Short mmCIF file of C-alpha atoms and ligand atoms in Angstrom, two decimals:
data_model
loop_
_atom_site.label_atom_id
_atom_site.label_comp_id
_atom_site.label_asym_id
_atom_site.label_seq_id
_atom_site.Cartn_x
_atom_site.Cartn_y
_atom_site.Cartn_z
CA UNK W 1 105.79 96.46 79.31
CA UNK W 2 106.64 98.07 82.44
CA UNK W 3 109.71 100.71 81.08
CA UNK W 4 112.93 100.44 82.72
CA UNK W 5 112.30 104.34 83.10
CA UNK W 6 109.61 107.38 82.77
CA UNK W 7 110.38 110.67 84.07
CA UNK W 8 107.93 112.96 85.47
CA UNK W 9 106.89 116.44 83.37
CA UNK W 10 103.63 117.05 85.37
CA UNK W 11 105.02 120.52 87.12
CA UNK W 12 105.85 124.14 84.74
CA UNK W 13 107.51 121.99 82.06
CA UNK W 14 104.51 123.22 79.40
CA UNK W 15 104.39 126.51 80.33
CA UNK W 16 107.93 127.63 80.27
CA UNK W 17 108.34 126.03 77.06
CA UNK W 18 105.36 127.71 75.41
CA UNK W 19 107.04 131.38 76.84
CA UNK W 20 110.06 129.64 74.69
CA UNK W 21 108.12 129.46 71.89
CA UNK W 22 105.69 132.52 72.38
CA UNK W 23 109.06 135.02 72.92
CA UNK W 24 111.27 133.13 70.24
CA UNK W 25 113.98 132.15 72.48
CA UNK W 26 114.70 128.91 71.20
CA UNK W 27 118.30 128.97 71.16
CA UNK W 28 121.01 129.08 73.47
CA UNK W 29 120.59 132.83 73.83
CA UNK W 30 117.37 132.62 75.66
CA UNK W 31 117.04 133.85 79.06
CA UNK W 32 116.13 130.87 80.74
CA UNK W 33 119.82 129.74 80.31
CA UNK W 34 121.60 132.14 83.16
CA UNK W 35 118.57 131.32 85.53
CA UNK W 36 118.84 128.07 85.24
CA UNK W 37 122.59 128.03 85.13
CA UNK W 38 122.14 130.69 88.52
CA UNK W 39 119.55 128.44 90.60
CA UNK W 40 121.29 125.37 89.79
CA UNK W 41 125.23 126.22 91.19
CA UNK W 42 123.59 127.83 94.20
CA UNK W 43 121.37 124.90 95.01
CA UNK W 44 124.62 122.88 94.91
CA UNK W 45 126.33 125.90 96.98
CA UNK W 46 128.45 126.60 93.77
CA UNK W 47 129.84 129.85 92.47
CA UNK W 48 129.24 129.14 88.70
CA UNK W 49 127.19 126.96 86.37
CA UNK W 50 127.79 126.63 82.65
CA UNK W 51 125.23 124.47 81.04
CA UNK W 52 125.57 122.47 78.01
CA UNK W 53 124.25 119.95 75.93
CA UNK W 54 124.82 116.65 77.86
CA UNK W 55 126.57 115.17 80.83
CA UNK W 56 129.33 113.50 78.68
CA UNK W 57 129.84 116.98 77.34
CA UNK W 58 130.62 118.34 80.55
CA UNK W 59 133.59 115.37 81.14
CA UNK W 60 135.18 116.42 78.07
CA UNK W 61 135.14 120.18 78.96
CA UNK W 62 135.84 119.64 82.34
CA UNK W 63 139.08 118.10 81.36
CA UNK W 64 140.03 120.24 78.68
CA UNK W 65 139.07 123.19 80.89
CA UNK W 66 141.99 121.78 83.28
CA UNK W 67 144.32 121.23 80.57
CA UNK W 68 144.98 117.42 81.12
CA UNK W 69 146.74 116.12 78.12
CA UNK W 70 149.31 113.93 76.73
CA UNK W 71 151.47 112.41 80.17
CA UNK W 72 148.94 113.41 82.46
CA UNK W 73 147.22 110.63 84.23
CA UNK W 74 143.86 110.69 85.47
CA UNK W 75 142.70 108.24 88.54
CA UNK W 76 139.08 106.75 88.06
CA UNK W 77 137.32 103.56 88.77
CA UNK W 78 136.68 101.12 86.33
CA UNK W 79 133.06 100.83 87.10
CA UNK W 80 131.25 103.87 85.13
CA UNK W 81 130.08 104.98 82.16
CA UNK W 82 132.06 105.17 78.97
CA UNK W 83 132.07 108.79 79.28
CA UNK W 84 134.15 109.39 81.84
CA UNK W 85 136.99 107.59 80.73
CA UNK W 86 136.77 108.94 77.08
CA UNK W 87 136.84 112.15 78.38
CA UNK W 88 140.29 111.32 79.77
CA UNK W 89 141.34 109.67 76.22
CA UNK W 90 139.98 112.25 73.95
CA UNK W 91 142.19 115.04 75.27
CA UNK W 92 145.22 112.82 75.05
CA UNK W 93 145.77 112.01 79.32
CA UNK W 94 145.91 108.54 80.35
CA UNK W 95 142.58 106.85 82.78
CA UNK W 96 144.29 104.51 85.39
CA UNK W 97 141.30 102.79 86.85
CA UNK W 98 140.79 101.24 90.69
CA UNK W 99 138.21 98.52 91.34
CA UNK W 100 134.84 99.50 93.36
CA UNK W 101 133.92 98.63 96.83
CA UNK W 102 131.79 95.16 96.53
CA UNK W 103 128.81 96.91 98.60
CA UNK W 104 128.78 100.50 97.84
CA UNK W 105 129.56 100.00 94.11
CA UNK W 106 131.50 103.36 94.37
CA UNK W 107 135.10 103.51 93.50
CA UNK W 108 137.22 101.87 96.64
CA UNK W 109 139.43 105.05 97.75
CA UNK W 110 141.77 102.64 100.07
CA UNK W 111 143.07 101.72 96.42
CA UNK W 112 143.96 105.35 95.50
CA UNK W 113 147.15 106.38 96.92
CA UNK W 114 149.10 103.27 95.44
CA UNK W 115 148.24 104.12 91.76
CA UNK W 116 149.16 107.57 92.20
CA UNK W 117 152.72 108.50 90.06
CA UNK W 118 154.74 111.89 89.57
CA UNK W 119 152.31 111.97 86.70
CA UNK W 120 149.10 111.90 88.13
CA UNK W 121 147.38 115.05 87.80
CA UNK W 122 143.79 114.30 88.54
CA UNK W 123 141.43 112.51 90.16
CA UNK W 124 137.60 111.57 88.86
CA UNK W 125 135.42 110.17 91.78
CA UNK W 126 131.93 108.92 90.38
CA UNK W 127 129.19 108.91 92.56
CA UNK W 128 127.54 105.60 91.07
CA UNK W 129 123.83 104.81 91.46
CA UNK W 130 122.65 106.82 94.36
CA UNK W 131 125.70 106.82 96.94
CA UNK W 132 128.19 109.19 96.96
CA UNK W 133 132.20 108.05 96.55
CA UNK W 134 133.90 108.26 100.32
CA UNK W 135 134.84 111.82 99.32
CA UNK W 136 136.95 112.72 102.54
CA UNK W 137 140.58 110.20 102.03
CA UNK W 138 139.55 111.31 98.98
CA UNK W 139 139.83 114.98 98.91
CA UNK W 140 142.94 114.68 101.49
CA UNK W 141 144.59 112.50 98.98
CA UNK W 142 144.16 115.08 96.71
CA UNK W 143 145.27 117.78 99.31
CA UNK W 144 148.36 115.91 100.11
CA UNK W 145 149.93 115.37 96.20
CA UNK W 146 148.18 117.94 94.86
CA UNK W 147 145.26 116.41 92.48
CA UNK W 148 142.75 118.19 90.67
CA UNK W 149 139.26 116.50 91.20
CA UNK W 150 136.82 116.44 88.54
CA UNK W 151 133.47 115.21 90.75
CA UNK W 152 131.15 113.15 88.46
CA UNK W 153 128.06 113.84 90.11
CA UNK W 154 125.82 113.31 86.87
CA UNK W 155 123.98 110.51 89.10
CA UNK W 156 123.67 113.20 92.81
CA UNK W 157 120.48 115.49 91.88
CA UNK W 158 120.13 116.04 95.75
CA UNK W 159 122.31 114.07 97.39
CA UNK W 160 124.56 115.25 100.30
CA UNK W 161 128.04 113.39 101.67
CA UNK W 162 127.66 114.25 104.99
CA UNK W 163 125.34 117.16 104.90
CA UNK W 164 127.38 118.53 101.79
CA UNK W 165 125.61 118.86 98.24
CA UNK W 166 127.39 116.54 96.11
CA UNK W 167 128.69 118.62 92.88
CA UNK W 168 130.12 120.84 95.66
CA UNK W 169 133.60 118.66 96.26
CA UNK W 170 135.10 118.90 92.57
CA UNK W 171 137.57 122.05 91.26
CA UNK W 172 134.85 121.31 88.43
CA UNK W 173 132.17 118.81 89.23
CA UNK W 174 129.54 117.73 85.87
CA UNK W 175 126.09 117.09 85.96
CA UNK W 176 123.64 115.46 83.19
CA UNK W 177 120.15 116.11 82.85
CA UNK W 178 119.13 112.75 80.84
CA UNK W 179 115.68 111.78 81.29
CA UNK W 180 116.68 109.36 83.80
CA UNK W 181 118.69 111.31 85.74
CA UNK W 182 116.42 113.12 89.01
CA UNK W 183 115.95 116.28 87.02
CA UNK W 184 115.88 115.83 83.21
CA UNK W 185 116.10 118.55 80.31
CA UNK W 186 116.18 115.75 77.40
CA UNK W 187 119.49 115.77 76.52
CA UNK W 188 121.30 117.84 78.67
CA UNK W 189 124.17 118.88 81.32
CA UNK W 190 125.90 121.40 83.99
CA UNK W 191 129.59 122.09 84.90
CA UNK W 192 129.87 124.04 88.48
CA UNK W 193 132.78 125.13 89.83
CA UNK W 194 133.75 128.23 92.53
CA UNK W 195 136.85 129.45 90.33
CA UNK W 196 135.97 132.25 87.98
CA UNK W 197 138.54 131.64 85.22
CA UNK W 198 137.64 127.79 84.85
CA UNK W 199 134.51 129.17 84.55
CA UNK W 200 135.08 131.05 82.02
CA UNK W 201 137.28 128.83 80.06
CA UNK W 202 134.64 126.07 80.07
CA UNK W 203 131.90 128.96 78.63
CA UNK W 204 134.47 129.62 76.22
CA UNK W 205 135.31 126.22 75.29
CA UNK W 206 131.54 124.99 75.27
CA UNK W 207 130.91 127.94 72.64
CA UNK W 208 133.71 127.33 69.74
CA UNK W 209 136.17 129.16 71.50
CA UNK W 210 135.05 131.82 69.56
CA UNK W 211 136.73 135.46 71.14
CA UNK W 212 134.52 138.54 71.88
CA UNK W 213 136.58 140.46 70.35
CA UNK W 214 137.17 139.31 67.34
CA UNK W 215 134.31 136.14 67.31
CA UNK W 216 135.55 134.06 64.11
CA UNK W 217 139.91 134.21 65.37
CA UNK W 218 140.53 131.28 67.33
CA UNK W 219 143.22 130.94 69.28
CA UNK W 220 142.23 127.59 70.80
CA UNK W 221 139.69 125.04 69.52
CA UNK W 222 136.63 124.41 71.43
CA UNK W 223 133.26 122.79 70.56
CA UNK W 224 129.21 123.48 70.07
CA UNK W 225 128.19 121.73 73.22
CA UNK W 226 125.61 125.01 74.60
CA UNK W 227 122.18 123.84 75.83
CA UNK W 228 119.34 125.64 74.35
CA UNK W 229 116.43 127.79 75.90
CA UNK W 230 114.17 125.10 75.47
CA UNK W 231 116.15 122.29 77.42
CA UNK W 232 116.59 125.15 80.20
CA UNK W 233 113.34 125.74 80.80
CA UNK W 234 112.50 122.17 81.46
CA UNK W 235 115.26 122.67 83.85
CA UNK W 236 114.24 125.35 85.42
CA UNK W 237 110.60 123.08 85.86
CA UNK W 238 112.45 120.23 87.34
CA UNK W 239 114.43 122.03 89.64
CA UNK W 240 111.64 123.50 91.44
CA UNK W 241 110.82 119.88 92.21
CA UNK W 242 114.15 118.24 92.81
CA UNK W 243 113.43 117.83 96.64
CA UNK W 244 109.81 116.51 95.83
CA UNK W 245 111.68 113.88 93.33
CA UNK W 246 114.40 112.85 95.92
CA UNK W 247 111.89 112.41 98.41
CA UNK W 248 109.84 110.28 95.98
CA UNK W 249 113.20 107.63 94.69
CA UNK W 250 113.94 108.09 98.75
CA UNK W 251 110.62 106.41 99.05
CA UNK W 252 110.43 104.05 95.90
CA UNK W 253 113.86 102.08 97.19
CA UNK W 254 112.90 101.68 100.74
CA UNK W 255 109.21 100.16 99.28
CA UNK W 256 111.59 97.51 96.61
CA UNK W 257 113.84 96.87 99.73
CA UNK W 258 110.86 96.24 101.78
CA UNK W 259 109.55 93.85 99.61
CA UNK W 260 112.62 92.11 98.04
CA UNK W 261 114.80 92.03 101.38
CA UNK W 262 113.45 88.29 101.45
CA UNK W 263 114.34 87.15 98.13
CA UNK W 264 117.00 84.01 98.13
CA UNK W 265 119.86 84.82 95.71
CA UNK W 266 120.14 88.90 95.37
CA UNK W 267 122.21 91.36 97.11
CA UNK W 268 119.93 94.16 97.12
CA UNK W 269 121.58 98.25 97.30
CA UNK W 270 122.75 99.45 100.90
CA UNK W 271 120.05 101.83 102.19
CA UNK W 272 122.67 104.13 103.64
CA UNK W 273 126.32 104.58 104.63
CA UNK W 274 127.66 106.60 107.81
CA UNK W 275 127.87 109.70 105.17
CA UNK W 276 124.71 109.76 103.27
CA UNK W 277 121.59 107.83 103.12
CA UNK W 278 120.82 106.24 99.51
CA UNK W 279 118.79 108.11 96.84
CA UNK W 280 118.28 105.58 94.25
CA UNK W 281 119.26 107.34 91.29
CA UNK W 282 118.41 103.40 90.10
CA UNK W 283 117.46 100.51 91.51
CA UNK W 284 120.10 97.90 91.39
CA UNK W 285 120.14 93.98 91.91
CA UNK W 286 123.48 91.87 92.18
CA UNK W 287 122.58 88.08 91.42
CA UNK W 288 124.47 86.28 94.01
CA UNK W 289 127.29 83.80 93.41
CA UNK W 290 124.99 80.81 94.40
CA UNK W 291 122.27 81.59 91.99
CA UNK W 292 123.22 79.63 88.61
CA UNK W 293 122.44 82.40 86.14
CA UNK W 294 123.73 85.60 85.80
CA UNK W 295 122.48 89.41 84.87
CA UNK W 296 122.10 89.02 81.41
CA UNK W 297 120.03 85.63 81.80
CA UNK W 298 117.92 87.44 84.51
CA UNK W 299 116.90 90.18 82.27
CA UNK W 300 116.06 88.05 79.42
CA UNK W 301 113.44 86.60 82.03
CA UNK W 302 112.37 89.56 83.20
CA UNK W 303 112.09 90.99 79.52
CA UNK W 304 109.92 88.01 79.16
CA UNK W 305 107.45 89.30 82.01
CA UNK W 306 107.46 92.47 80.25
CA UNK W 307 109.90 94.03 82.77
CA UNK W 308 111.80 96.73 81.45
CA UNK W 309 115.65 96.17 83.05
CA UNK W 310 119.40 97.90 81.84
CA UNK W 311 122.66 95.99 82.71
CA UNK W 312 125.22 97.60 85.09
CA UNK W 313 127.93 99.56 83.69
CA UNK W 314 130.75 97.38 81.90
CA UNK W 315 134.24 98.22 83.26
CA UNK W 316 136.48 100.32 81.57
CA UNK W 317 139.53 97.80 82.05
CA UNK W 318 136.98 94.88 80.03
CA UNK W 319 136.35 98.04 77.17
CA UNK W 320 137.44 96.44 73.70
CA UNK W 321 138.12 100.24 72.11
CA UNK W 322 140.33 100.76 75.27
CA UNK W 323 142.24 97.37 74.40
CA UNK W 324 142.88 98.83 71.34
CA UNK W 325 144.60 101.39 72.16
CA UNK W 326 146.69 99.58 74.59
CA UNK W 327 145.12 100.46 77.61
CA UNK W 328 144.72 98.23 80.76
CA UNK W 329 145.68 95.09 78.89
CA UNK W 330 145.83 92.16 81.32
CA UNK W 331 144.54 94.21 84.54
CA UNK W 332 141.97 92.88 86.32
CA UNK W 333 139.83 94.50 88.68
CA UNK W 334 137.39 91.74 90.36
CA UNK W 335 134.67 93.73 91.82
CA UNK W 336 133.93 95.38 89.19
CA UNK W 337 133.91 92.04 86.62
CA UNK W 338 131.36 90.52 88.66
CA UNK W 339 129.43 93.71 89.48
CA UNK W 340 129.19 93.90 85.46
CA UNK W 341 127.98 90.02 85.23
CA UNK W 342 125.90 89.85 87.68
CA UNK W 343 124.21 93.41 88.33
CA UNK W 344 121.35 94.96 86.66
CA UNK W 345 118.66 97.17 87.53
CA UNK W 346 115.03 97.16 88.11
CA UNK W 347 112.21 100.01 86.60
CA UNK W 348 113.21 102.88 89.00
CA UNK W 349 111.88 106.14 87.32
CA UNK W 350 109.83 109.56 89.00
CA UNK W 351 106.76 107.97 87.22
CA UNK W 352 106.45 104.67 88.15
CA UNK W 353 103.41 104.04 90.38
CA UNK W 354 102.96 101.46 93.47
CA UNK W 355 101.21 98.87 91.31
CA UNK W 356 104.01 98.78 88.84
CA UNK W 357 106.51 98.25 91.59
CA UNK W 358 104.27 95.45 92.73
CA UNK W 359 104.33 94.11 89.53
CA UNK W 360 107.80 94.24 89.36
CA UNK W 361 108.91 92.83 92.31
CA UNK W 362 106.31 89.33 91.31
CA UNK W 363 108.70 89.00 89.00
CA UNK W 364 111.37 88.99 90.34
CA UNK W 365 110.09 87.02 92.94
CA UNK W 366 109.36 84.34 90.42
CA UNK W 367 112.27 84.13 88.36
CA UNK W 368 114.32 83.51 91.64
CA UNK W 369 112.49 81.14 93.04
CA UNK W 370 113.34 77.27 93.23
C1 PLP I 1 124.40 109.75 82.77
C2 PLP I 1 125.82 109.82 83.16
C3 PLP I 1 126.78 110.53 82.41
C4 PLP I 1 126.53 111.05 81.03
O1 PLP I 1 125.52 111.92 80.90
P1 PLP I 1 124.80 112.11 79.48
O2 PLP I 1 123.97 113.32 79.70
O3 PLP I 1 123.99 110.88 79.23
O4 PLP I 1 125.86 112.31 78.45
C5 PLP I 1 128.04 110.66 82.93
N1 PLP I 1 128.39 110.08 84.08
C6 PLP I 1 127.53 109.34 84.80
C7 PLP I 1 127.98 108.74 86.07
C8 PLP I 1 126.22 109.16 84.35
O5 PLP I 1 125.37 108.40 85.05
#
C-alpha cells in the first residue's frame, strides 16, 4: 500500500529529542519551546508565537483570545475542516459560510461583503490545499467595516501571497504541525500574531488561565492546550528544513501534473495564481462532471490498487452536528457540494519517492480510462 502520507524525520529530529530526554525537559517547560516559538514567528515575519498542542487548538484560542461570543458572527467558507467552524461554535459566535472559487478551492472573497451584518465581527480566510485565499479584497474588506481576521494558515508552511509569508495577514493567524502538514511535531500547533496583549492572552488562555500571582485563582477559564519540549524539538528539526520541504512538494506537483495533465475526466490543481505559485500542501483531483463515478467510487478503486487516497473536506453547510443546532439549514453552497463529491487526493507526503508517484499515477491512469 502506497500511504496517502509519510513525513520526512531524516534531519536533527533524533538528536534534539535525545537532549530532551538526556536534560529531562520533557514537558512544556523545556527550552526548546521559546526557540521554537522565536524562529517560527520570525520566519513568518511575526512578533509572537505561542505554541500549543494542535492546530484546532489554536482556532479555539484564537477566537477566545478575540473575545467572539454569543451575537458575534464570524465569516468563513464552507469548504474546510471541522475545526474551524467549531472554533466559532464552541465560544458561542455564529460561522456564516461563503462557497469556494470552483478552481482555486479557496473561499470566493467576491461573496464576502454581501454576508457581512452590523454583527459581523470577524473574518476566517483558509488557505486550502496549497494556495493562499485572495487575501487583498480581503483584508480591505476588513479595513473598511472593521473585521478582525483570524488567518488559517495551518495548510501555508512556506507559502507567500505575493511575496508575503502567509500567517503574516491575520490579527492572529494558527498553524498545525500534523504529520502531514510541511513541518510536523506529531500533534501539534502555533498562534502568531504582532500584538503583545493577544499574545499574552492566548499564553494565558493555552495554560489554564492560571495567574502568576496567585497560580490556582482564576479569573477566567482557559484550557491545557501547551505543546511539550519533545514536540518542539521536532519542530525546531523541521524548521531548519522547511525551504528544502517546499522545494520538494514544489517539485512533487509539477512531476503529478506532468504526468496526469493528459488524463480524460480530472480537473487537476492550478499550478499558480497571479499571487502565489502552488505548494501542494496535497495533491488534489476533482472527477469531472462527465466521468460517471464520483470521489468516493474513485477511491474505493484506487484503495483496490493499494493507493492510499483521503476525501476532500465536507462542507460545513452539509455538517449534520451543525443541522442540529440550527445552523445553515436549507443553504446551499454549490461549489463546495461538488468539490466534496467529487474531489479527493492522491499520496502527496515529504517521503514519497519518484517510483511511488509512478505507481500512483498508473493508477489513476487506469481507473479513468474507457
Ligand atoms: C490540519 C488543519 C487544521 C487542524 O490542525 P490539527 O493540528 O490537525 O488540529 C486546521 N485547519 C486546517 C485548514 C487544516 O488543514
Amino acid at each position: 500500500m502506497i500511504p496517502v502520507n509519510q513525513p520526512l524525520l531524516d534531519g536533527n529530529e533524533k538528536k534534539y529529542l535525545n537532549e530532551c530526554i538526556d536534560t529531562g525537559w520533557i514537558s512544556s517547560e523545556g527550552p526548546f519551546i521559546k526557540q521554537f516559538e522565536e524562529t517560527f514567528a520570525a520566519r513568518v515575519n511575526r512578533k509572537y508565537g505561542i505554541a500549543v498542542c494542535n492546530g484546532s487548538a489554536a482556532l479555539d484560542i484564537a477566537v477566545a483570545a478575540l473575545r467572539l461570543g454569543p451575537g458575534d458572527e464570524v465569516i468563513l467558507p464552507s469548504f474546510t475542516i471541522i475545526s474551524c467552524a467549531a472554533a466559532i461554535v464552541r465560544m458561542g459566535a455564529t460561522p456564516v459560510v461563503i462557497d469556494s472559487d470552483p478552481v482555486t478551492w479557496n473561499m470566493d472573497v467576491s461573496l464576502l461583503e454581501k454576508k457581512i451584518t452590523p454583527k459581523t465581527k470577524a473574518i476566517m480566510p483558509v488557505h486550502i490545499y496549497g494556495l493562499p485565499v485572495n487575501m487583498e479584497p480581503l483584508m480591505k474588506l476588513a479595513k473598511k467595516h472593521g473585521l478582525k481576521i483570524i488567518e488559517d494558515a495551518a495548510e501555508m508552511h512556506g507559502q507567500t501571497f505575493k511575496g508575503l509569508p502567509c500567517g503574516s495577514f491575520g490579527d492572529i493567524s494558527a498553524f498545525s504541525f500534523y504529520p502531514n502538514k510541511h513541518i510536523t511535531t506529531g500533534e501539534g500547533g502555533m498562534l502568531v500574531t504582532d500584538d503583545e496583549e493577544l499574545a499574552e492572552r492566548c499564553r494565558s488562555l493555552r495554560n489554564l488561565c492560571f495567574q502568576p500571582k496567585r497560580r490556582f485563582v482564576h479569573e477566567e477559564l482557559g484550557w491545557n492546550m501547551r505543546m511539550t519540549n519533545l514536540q518542539a524539538a521536532l519542530g525546531i528539526a523541521q524548521l531548519e528544513r522547511l525551504s528544502l520541504f517546499v522545494e520538494k512538494k514544489r517539485k512533487m506537483g509539477k512531476f503529478y501534473t506532468e504526468l496526469l495533465k493528459n488524463v480524460e475526466g480530472i480537473e487537476l490543481p492550478l499550478s499558480k495564481t497571479e499571487y502565489s505559485e502552488n505548494i501542494y500542501w496535497v495533491y488534489g483531483l476533482v472527477i469531472k462532471d462527465s466521468v460517471r463515478f464520483d470521489a468516493q467510487e474513485a477511491m474505493a478503486k484506487l484503495s483496490e490498487k493499494g493507493i492510499g487516497t483521503r476525501p476532500f473536506f465536507w462542507p460545513m453547510h452539509e455538517q449534520p452536528v451543525f443541522h442540529k443546532m440550527q445552523l445553515f439549514l436549507n443553504e446551499k453552497y454549490p461549489v463546495a457540494e461538488r468539490l466534496a463529491r467529487r474531489g479527493f487526493y492522491i499520496p502527496s507526503g515529504l517521503a514519497l519517492t519518484e517510483d511511488q508517484m509512478q505507481e500512483v499515477v498508473q493508477a489513476v491512469k487506469d481507473i479513468f480510462a474507457r
